[in-house]
Short mmCIF file of C-alpha atoms in Angstrom, two decimals:
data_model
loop_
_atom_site.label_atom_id
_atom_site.label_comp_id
_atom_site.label_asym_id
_atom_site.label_seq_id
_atom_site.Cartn_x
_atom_site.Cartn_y
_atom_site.Cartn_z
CA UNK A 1 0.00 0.00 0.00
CA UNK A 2 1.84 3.08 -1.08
CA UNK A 3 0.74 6.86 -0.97
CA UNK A 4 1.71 9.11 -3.43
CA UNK A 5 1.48 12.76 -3.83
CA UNK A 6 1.89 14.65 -7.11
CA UNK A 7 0.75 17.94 -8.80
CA UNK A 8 -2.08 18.16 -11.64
CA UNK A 9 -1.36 21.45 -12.46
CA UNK A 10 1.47 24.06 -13.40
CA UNK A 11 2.33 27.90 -13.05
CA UNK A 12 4.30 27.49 -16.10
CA UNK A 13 5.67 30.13 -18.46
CA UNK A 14 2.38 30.09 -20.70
CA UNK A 15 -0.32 30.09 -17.64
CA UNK A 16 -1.20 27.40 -15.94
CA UNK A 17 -0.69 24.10 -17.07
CA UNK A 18 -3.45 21.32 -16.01
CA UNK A 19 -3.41 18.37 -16.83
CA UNK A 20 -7.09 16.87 -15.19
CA UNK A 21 -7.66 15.62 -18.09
CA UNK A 22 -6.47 12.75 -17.21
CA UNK A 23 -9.17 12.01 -14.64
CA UNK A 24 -11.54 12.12 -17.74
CA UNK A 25 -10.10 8.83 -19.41
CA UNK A 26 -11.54 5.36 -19.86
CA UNK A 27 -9.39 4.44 -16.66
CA UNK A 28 -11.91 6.24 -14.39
CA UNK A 29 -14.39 4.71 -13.39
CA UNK A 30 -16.66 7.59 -11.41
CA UNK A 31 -14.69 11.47 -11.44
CA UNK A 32 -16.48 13.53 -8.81
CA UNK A 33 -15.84 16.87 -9.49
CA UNK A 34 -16.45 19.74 -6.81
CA UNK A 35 -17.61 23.23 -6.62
CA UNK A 36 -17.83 26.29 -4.28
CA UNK A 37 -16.37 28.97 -3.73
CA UNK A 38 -12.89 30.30 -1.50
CA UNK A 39 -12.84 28.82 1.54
CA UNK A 40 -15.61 26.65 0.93
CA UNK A 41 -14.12 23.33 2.78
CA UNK A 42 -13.05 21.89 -1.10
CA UNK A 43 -9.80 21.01 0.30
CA UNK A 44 -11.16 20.04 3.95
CA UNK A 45 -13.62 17.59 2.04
CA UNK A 46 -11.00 16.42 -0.36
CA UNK A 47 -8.75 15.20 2.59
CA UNK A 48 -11.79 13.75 4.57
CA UNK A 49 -12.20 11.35 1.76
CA UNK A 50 -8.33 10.85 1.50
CA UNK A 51 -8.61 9.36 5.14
CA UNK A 52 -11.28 7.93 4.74
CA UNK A 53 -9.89 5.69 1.65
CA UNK A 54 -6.52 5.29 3.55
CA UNK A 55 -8.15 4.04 6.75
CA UNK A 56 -9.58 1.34 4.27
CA UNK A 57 -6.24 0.62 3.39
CA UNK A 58 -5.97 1.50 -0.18
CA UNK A 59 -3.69 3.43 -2.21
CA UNK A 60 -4.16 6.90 -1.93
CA UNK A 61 -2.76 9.93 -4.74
CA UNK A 62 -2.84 13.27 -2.88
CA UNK A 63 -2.86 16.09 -5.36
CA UNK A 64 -1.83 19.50 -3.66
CA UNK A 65 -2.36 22.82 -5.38
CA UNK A 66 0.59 24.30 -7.06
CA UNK A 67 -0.11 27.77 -5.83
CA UNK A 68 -1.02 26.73 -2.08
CA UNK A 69 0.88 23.18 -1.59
CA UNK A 70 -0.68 22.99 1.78
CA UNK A 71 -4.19 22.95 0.19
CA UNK A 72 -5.47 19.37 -1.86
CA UNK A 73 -7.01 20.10 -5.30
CA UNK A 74 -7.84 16.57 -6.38
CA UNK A 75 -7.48 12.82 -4.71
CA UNK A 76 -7.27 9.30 -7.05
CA UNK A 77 -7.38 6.17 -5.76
CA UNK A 78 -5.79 3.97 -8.60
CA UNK A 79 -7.56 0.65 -7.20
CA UNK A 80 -11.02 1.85 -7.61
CA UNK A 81 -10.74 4.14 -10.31
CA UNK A 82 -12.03 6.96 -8.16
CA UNK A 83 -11.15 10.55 -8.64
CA UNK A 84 -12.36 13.68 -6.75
CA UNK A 85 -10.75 17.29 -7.97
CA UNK A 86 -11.65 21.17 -7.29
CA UNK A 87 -13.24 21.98 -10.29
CA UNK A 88 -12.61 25.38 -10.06
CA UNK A 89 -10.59 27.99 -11.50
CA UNK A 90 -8.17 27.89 -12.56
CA UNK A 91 -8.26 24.28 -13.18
CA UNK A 92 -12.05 24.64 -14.47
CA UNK A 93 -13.20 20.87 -14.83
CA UNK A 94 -16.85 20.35 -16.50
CA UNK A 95 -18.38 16.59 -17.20
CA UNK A 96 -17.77 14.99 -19.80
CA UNK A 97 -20.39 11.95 -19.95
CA UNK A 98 -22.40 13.31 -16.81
CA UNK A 99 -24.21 11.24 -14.55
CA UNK A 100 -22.47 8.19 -16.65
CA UNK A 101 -19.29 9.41 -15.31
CA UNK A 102 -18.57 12.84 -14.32
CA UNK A 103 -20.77 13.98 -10.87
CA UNK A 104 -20.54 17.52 -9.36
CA UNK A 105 -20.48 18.05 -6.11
CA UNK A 106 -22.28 21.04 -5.09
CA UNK A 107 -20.66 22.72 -1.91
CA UNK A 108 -21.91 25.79 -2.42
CA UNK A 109 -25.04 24.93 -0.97
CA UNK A 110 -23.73 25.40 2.22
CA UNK A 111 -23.06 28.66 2.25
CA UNK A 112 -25.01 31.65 4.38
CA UNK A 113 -26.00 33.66 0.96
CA UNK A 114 -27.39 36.53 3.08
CA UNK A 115 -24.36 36.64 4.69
CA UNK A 116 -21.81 36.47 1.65
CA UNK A 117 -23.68 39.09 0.09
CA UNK A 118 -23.38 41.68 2.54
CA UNK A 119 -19.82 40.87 1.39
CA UNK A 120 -20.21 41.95 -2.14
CA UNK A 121 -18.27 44.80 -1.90
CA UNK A 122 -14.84 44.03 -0.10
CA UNK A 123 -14.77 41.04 -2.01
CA UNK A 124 -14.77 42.50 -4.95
CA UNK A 125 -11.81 44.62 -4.31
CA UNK A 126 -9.90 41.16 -3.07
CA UNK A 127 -10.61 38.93 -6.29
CA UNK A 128 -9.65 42.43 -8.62
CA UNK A 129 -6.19 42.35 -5.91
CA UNK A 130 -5.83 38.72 -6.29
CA UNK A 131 -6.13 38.57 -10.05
CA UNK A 132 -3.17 41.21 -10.02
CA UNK A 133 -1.08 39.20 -7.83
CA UNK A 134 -1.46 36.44 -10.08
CA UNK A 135 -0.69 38.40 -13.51
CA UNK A 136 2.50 39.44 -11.72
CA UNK A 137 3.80 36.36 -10.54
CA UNK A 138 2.91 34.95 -14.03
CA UNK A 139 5.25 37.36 -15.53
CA UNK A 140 8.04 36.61 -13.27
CA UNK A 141 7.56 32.88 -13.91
CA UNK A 142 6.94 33.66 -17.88
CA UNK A 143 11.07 35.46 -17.34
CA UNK A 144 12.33 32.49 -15.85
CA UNK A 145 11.06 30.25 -18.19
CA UNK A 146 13.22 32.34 -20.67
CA UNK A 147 16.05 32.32 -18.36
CA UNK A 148 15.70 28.74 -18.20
CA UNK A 149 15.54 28.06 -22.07
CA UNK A 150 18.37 29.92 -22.76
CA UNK A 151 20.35 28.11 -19.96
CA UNK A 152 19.63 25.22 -21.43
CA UNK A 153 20.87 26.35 -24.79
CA UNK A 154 24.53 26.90 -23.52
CA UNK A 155 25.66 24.03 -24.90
CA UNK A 156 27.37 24.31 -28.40
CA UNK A 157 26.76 20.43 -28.81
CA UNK A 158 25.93 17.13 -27.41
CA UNK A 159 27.56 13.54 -27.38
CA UNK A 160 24.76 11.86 -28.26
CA UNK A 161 26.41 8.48 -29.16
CA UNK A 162 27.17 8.37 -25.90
CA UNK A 163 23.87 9.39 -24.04
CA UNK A 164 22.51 6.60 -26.67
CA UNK A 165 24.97 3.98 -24.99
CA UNK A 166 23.58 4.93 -21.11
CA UNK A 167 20.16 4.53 -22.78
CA UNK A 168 20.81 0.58 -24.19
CA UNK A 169 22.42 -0.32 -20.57
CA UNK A 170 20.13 1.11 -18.73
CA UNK A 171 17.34 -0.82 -20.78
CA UNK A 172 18.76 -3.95 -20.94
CA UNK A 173 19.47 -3.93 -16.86
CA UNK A 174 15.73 -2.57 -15.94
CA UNK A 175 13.15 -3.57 -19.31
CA UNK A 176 14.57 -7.01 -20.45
CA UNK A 177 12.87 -8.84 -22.92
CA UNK A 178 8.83 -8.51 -23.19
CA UNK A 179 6.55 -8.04 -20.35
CA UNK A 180 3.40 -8.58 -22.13
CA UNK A 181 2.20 -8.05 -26.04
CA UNK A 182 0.27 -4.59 -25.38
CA UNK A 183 2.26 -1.74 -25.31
CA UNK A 184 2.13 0.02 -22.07
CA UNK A 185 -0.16 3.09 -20.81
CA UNK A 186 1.61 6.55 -20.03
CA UNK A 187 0.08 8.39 -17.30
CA UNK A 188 1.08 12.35 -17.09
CA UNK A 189 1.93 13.81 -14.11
CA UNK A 190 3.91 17.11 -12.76
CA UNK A 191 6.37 15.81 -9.50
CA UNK A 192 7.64 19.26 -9.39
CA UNK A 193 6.42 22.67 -8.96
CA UNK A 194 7.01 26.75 -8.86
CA UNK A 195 5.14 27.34 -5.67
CA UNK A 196 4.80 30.25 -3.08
CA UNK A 197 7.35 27.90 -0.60
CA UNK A 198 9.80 28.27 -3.08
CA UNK A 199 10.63 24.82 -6.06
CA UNK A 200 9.65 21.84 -4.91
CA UNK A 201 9.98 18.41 -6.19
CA UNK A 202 8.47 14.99 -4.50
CA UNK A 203 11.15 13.37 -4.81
CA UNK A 204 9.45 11.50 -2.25
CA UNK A 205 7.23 10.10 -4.77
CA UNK A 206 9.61 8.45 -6.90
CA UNK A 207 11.61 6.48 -3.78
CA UNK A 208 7.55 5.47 -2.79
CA UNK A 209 6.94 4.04 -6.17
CA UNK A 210 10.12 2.64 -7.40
CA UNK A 211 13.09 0.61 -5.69
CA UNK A 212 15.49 1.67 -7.82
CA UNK A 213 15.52 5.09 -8.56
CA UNK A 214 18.40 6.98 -10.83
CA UNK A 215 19.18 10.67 -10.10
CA UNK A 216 20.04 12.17 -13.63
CA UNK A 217 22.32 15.19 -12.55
CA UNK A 218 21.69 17.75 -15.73
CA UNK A 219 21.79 20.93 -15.27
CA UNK A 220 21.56 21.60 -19.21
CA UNK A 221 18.33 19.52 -19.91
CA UNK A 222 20.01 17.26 -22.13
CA UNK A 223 18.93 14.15 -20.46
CA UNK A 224 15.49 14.61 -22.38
CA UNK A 225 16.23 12.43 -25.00
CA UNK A 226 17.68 9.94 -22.73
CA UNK A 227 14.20 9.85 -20.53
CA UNK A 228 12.59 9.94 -23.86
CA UNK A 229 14.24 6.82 -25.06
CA UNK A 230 13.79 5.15 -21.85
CA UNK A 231 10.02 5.63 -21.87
CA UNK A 232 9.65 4.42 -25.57
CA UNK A 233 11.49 1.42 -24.21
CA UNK A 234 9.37 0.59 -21.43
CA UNK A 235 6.49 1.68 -23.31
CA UNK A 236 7.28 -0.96 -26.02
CA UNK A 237 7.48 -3.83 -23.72
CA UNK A 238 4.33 -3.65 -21.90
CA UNK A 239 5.09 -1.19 -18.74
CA UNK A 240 3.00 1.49 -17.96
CA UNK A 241 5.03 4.79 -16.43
CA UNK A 242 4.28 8.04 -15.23
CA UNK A 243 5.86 10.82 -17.51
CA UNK A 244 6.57 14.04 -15.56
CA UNK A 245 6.94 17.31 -17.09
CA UNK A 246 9.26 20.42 -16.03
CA UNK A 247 7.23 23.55 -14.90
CA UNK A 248 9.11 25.87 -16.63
CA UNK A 249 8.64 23.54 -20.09
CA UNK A 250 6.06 21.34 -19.47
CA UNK A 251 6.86 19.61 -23.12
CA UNK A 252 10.00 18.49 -21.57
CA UNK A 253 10.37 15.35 -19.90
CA UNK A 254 11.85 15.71 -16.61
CA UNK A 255 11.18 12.33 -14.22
CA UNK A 256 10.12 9.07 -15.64
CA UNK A 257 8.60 6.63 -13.16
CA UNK A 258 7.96 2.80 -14.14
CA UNK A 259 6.73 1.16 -11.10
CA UNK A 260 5.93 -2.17 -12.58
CA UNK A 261 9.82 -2.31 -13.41
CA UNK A 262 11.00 -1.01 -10.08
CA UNK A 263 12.87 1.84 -11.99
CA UNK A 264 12.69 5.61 -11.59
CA UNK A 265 14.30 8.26 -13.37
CA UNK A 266 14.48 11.68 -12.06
CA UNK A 267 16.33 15.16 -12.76
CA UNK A 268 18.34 17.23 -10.80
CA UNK A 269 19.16 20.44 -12.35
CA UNK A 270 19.17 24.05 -11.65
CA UNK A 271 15.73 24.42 -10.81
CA UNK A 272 15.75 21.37 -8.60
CA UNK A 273 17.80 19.27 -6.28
CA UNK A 274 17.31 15.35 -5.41
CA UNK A 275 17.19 15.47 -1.80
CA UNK A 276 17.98 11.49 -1.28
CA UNK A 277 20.86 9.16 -2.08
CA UNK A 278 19.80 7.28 -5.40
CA UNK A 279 20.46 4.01 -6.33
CA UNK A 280 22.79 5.33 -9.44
CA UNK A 281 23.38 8.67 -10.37
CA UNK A 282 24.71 9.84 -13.98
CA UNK A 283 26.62 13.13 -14.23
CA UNK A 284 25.54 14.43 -17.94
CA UNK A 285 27.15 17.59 -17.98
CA UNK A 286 30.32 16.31 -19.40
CA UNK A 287 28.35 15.39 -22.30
CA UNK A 288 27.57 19.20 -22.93
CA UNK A 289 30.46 20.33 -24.58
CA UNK A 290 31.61 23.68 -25.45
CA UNK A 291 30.08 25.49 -22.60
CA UNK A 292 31.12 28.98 -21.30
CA UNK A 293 31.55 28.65 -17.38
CA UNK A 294 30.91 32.23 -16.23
CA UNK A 295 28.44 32.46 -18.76
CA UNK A 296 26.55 29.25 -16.91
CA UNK A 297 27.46 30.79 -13.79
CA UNK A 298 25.63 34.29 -14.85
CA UNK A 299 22.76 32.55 -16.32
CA UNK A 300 21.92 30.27 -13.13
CA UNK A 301 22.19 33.47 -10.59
CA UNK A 302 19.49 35.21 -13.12
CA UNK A 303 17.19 32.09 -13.09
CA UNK A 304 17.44 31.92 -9.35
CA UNK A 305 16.98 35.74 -9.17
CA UNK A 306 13.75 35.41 -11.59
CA UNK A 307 12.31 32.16 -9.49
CA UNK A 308 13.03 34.15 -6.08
CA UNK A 309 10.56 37.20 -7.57
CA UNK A 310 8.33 34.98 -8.57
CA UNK A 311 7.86 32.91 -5.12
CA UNK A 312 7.40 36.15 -4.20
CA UNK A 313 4.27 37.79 -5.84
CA UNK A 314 2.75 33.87 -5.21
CA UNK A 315 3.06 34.54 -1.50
CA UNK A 316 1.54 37.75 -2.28
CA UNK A 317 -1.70 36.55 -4.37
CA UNK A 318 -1.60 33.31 -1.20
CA UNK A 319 -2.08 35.93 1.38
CA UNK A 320 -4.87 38.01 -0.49
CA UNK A 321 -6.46 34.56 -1.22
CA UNK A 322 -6.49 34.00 2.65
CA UNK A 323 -7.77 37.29 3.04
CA UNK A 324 -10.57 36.13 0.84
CA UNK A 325 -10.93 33.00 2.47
CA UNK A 326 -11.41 34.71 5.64
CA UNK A 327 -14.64 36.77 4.57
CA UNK A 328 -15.79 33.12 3.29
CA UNK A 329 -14.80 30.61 6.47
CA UNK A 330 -17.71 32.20 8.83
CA UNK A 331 -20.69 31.97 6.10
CA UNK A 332 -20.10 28.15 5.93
CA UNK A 333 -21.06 25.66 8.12
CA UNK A 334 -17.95 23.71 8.43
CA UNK A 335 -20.10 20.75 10.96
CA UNK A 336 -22.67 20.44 8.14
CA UNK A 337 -19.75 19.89 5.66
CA UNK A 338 -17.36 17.26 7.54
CA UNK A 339 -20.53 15.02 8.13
CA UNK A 340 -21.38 15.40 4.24
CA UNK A 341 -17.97 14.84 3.48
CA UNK A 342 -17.79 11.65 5.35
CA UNK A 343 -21.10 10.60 4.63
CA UNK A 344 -20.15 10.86 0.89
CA UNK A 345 -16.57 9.21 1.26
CA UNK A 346 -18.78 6.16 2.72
CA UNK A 347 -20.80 5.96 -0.43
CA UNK A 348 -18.28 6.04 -2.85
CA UNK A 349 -15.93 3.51 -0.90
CA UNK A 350 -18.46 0.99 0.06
#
């Protein structure tokens, strides 16, 4: 029984980044999807049902919110094929095959709407405050992502033939031979994030999942094409995996998980740092060649600069968001919602 915890969403260079789609698949069976407002108990309810499915003992995927990591926006629970996620902006989910599939759950009914409209008016000032928080810390993230390309773009070349070489090892020690005669199923994931607390990566995650987990140390992003090669391989012999994007290019593979095989793959780089010993780790920056030291050097102290500014103006937009929370919390009857949230957990689960 293993609990996992990764993001669904992004504060990436182009906007946010979702990717709940993936709770909208043949592989769920029943997506709940909830709606309210700030400080409506979404997250409260989300980790109610979390509990609730652990203290049956199954598998539980915590999904925290990119912008407020201490706050849940969706649960999964892989064994069931049950997913619950805040349906909200700015990861606006809608059904898909309603009532088939796809259920709301309404928590707005709870709310005191004589109360929340005497409201109205400081309210409105908050959200208009918020929403500039948030277009400034997207600009500072948008700068880094730049920052981050061109670091990336240092190198003059590449030895591929020899990245290619790690790749066939590494394949032949961890995906030997066939498991089975479908190709696998790649599920898409974020394990890292640009939050208000500064980068973080669940690491975590990866050591959970997998019992042999590489650290690829690459602070140029050319281990890409290795991870890519590595999940075409396990792909092609049967293994599912969980393909993890970078926030600041969420095209680019970053971590490659393939639990079935016992094998991880994750990135160290400038961005972010493995905080556990790994069971191999491969230095690729020799294989960058023709790289200008101080010019790395300046490039890595601008990205950090960027990335510190932009934690910044999140903490900003977090604290009017509590603000806004605040004139929410006392119109809700928080009693009325933990029994709900139980009652429904029992529901789903039994």
């Amino acid at each position: 029984m293993t609990d996992t915890v990764f993001f669904m969403g992004a504060n990436a260079p182009e906007g946010f980044c979702g990717l709940f789609g993936e709770f909208q698949t043949p592989r769920i069976r029943r997506l709940y999807i909830l709606k309210g407002g700030p400080g409506n108990g979404k997250s409260t309810c989300l980790g109610i049902i979390a509990d609730e499915a652990r203290r049956r003992g199954l598998c539980v995927e915590r999904i925290p919110c990119a912008s407020d990591p201490g706050s849940l926006d969706g649960v999964y629970l892989p064994e069931r094929g049950l997913a619950w996620v805040d349906g909200t902006s700015p990861h606006v989910a809608e059904p898909k095959l309603p009532g088939a599939r796809d259920t709301y759950v309404n928590l707005g009914a709870l709310w005191d709407m004589d109360a929340l409209e005497r409201e109205a008016e400081p309210l409105r000032a908050l959200f208009d405050a918020y929403a500039k928080a948030q277009r400034t810390a997207s600009r500072w993230i948008r700068a880094a992502g730049a920052a981050y390309e061109n670091l990336c773009a240092l190198p003059e070349s590449v030895r591929t033939e020899k990245l290619e070489r790690r790749a066939r090892g590494i394949i032949a020690r961890e995906f030997p031979g066939k498991k089975k005669t479908a190709r696998g199923v790649e599920t898409r994931r974020f394990l890292s994030g640009i939050t208000p607390e500064g980068q973080l990566c669940r690491y975590d995650t990866a050591f959970a999942l997998c019992a042999r987990v590489y650290e690829l140390a690459d602070p140029f992003g050319t281990g890409t094409a290795l991870l890519e090669t590595l999940r075409e391989a396990a792909l092609g012999r049967g293994f599912a995996v969980i393909a993890c994007g970078h926030p600041l290019c969420p095209e680019k593979l970053s971590h490659l998980l393939v639990p079935e095989a016992g094998a991880g793959f994750v990135t160290s780089d400038t961005v972010f740092a493995c905080d556990r010993e790994p069971y191999r780790r491969l230095r690729l920056e020799p294989l960058a060649e023709g790289v200008s030291r101080p010019a790395f050097r300046e490039h890595r102290k601008l990205l950090a600069a960027l990335l510190g500014e932009a934690n910044r103006a999140q903490r900003e937009a977090r604290e009017i968001h509590d603000r806004i929370e605040a004139h929410y919390n006392p119109t809700v009857d928080f009693d009325a919602l933990r029994r709900f949230a139980h009652e429904h957990a029992r529901q789903a689960l039994d």
